[in-house]
Tab-separated table of C-alpha atoms in Angstrom:
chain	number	residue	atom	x	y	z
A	1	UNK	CA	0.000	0.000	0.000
A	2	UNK	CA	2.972	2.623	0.836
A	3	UNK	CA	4.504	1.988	-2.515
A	4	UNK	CA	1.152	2.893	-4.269
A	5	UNK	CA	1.009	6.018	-2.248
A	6	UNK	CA	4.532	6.749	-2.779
A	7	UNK	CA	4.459	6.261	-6.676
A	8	UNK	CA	0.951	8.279	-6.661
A	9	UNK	CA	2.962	11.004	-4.858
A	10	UNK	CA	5.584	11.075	-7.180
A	11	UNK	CA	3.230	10.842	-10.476
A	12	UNK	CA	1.173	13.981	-9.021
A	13	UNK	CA	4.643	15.791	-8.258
A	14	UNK	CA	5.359	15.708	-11.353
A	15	UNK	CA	2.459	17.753	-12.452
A	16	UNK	CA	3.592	20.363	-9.832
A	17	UNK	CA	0.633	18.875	-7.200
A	18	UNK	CA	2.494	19.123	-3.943
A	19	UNK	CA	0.599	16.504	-2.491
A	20	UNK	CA	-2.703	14.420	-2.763
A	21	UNK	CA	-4.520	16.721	-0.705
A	22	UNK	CA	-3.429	19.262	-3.051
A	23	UNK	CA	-4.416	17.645	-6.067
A	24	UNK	CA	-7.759	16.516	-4.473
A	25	UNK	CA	-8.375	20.192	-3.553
A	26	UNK	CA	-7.427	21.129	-7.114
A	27	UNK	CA	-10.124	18.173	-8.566
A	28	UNK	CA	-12.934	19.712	-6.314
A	29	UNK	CA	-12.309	22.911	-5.246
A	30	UNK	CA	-15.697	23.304	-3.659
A	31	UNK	CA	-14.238	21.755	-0.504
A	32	UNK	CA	-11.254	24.246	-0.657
A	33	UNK	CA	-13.998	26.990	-0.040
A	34	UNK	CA	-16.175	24.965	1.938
A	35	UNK	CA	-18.581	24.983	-0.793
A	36	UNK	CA	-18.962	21.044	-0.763
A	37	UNK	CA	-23.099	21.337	0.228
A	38	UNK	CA	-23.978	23.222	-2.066
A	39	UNK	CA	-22.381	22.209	-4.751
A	40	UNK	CA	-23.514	18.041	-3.645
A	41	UNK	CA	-27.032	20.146	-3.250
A	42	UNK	CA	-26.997	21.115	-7.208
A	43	UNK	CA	-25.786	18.092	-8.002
A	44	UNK	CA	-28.270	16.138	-6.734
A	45	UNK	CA	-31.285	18.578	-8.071
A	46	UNK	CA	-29.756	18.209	-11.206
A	47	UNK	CA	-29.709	14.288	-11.096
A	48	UNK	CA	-33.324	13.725	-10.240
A	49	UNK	CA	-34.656	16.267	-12.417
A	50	UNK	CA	-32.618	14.492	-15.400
A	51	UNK	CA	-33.880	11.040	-14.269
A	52	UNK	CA	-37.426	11.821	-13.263
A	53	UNK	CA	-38.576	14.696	-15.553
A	54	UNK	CA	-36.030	14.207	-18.561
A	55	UNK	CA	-34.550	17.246	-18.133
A	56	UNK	CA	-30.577	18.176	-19.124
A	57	UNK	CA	-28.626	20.569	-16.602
A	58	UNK	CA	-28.775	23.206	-19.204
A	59	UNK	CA	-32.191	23.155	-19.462
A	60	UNK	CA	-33.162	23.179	-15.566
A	61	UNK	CA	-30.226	25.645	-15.306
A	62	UNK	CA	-32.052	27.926	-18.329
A	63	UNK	CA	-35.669	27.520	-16.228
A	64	UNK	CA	-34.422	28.187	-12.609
A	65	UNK	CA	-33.001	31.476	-14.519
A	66	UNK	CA	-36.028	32.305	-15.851
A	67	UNK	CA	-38.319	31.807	-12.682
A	68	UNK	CA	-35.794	33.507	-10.818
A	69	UNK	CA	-35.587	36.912	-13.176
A	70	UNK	CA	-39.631	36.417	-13.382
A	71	UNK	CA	-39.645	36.605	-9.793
A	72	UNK	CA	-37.110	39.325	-9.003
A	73	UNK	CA	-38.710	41.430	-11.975
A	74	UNK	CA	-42.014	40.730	-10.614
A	75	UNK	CA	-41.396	42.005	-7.551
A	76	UNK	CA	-39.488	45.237	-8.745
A	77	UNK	CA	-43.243	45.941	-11.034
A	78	UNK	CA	-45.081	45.133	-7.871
A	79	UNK	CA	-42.593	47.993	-6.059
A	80	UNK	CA	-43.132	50.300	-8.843
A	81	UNK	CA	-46.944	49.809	-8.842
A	82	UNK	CA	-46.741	50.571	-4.809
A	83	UNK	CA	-48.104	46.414	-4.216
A	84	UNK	CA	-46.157	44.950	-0.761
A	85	UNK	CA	-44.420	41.789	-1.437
A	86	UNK	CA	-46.393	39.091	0.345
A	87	UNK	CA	-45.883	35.457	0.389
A	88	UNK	CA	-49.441	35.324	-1.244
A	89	UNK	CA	-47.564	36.549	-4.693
A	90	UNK	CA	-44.830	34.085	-4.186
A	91	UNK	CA	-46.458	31.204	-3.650
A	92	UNK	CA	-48.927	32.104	-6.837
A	93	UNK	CA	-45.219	31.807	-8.740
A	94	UNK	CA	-44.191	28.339	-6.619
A	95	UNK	CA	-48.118	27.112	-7.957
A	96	UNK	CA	-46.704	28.015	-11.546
A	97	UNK	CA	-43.590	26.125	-11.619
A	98	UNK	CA	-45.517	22.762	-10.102
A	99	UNK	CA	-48.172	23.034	-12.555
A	100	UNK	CA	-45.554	23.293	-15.220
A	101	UNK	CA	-42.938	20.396	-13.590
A	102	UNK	CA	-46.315	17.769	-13.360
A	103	UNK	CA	-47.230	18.448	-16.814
A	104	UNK	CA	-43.633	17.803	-18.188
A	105	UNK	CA	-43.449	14.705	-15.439
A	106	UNK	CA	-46.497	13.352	-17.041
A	107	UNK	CA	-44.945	13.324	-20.701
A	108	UNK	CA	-41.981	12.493	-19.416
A	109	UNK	CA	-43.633	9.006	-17.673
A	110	UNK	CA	-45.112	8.346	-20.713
A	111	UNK	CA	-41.925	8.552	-22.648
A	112	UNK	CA	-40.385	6.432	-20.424
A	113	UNK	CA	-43.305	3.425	-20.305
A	114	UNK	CA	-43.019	3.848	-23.899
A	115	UNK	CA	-39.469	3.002	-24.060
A	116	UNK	CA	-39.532	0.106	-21.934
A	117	UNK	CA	-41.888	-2.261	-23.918
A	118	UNK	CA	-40.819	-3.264	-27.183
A	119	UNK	CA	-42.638	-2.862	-30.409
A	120	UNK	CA	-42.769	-0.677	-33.265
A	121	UNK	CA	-45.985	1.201	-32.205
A	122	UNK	CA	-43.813	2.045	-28.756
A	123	UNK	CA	-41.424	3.942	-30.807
A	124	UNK	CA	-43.685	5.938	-32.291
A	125	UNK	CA	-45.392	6.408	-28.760
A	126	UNK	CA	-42.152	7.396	-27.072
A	127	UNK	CA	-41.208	9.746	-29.977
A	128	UNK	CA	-44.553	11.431	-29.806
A	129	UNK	CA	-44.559	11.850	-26.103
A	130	UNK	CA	-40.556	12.973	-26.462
A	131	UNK	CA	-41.769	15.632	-28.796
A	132	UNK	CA	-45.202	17.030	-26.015
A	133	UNK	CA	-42.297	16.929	-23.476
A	134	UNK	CA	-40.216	19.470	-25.240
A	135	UNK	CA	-42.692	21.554	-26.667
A	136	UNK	CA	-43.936	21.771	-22.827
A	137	UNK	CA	-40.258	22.882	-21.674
A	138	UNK	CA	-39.959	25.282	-24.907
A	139	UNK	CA	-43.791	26.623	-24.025
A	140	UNK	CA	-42.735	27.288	-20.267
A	141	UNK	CA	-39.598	29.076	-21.687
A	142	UNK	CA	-41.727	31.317	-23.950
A	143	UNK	CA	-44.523	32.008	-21.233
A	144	UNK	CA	-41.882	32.842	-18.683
A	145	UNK	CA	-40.125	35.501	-21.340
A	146	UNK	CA	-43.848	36.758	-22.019
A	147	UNK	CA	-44.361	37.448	-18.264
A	148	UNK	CA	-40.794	39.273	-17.804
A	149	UNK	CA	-41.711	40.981	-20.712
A	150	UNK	CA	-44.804	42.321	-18.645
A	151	UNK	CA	-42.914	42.792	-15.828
A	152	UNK	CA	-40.374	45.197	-17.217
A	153	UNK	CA	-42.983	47.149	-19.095
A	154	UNK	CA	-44.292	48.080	-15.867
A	155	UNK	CA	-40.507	48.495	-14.635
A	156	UNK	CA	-39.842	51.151	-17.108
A	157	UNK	CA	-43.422	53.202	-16.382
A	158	UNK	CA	-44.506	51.775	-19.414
A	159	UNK	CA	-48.333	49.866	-19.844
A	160	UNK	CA	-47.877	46.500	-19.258
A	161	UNK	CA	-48.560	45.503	-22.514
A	162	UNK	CA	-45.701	47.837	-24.222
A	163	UNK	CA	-43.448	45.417	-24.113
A	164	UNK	CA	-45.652	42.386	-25.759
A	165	UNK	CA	-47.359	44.589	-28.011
A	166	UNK	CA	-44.244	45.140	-29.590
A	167	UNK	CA	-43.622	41.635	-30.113
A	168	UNK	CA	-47.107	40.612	-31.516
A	169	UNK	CA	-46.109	43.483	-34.212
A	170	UNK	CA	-43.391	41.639	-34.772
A	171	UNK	CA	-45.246	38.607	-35.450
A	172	UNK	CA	-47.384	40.389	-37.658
A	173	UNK	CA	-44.781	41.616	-40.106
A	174	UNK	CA	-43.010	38.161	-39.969
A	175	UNK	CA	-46.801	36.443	-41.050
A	176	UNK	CA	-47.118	39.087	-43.761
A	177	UNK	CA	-43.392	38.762	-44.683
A	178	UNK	CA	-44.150	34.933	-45.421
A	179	UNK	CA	-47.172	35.780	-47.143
A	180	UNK	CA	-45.562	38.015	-49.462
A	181	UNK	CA	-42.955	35.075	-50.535
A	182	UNK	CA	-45.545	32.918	-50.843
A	183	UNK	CA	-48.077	34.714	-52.939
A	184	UNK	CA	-44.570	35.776	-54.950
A	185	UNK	CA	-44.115	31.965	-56.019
């Protein structure tokens, strides 16, 4: 056993580690700051929502973002409109993100069941319910940048509909600049 140390000591040496505690530290620095929980907290989050809703890291990283910025903006409108915080609002936001997770759980499951049984109609089922699973995550992603939209409308002393008005316009010319190439053909 003290020649395995020793010759693991002398490999990490030579990539200027002076010791394994060094080069430990250096492979998970979260313990050097004493950031070990949470990290292992993230982690873990990140684990079961990949296993159990069939979502990446990215893409639970790219929601908490966008509940958290709905949140925080929300709350800087409420200010601006003169509204208290209250745990009333919050929790209407906390009832948003279940409903959201328990619809993309569902098509998730179903995915999943669909995958385990063979056949070619399975496929086709866990394809399908693959597909209603990421429209639901692209939906939520879209709803969320609707509703910061709102928020800093009213952030800006702007109607709250400034914001999203301006985007439906958008919409508009895009629909008529599609109908113009399509009449052209």
């Amino acid at each position: 056993m003290n020649v395995l140390i020793q010759f693991i000591t002398k490999f990490l040496h030579s990539y200027d580690y002076a010791s394994i505690k060094d080069f430990c530290l250096s492979l998970c620095p979260s313990f050097k700051y004493n950031l070990q929980m949470p990290s292992i907290l993230i982690s873990s989050i990140l684990a079961f929502t990949s296993k159990y809703l069939g979502l990446g890291p990215v893409i639970v990283l790219a929601m908490f973002v966008a509940v958290i910025t709905e949140t925080v903006t929300g709350i800087q409108a409420s200010k601006k409109l003169g509204k208290k915080f209250e745990s009333f609002r919050f929790s209407r936001c906390v009832i948003k993100v279940a409903i959201w997770m328990i619809l993309v759980y569902i098509a998730n499951s179903f995915t999943l069941e669909c995958e385990s049984r063979d056949g070619w109609i399975n496929s086709i089922g866990a394809t399908f319910f693959d597909i209603v699973r990421l429209f639901i995550l692209i939906y939520f992603v879209i709803e969320y940048f609707i509703s910061i939209l709102e928020n800093l409308a009213v952030i800006d002393g702007r109607p709250k509909t400034d914001f999203t008005d301006a985007l439906h316009d958008l919409w508009k010319a895009i629909l008529e600049l599609f109908k113009g190439k399509i009449s052209n053909q």
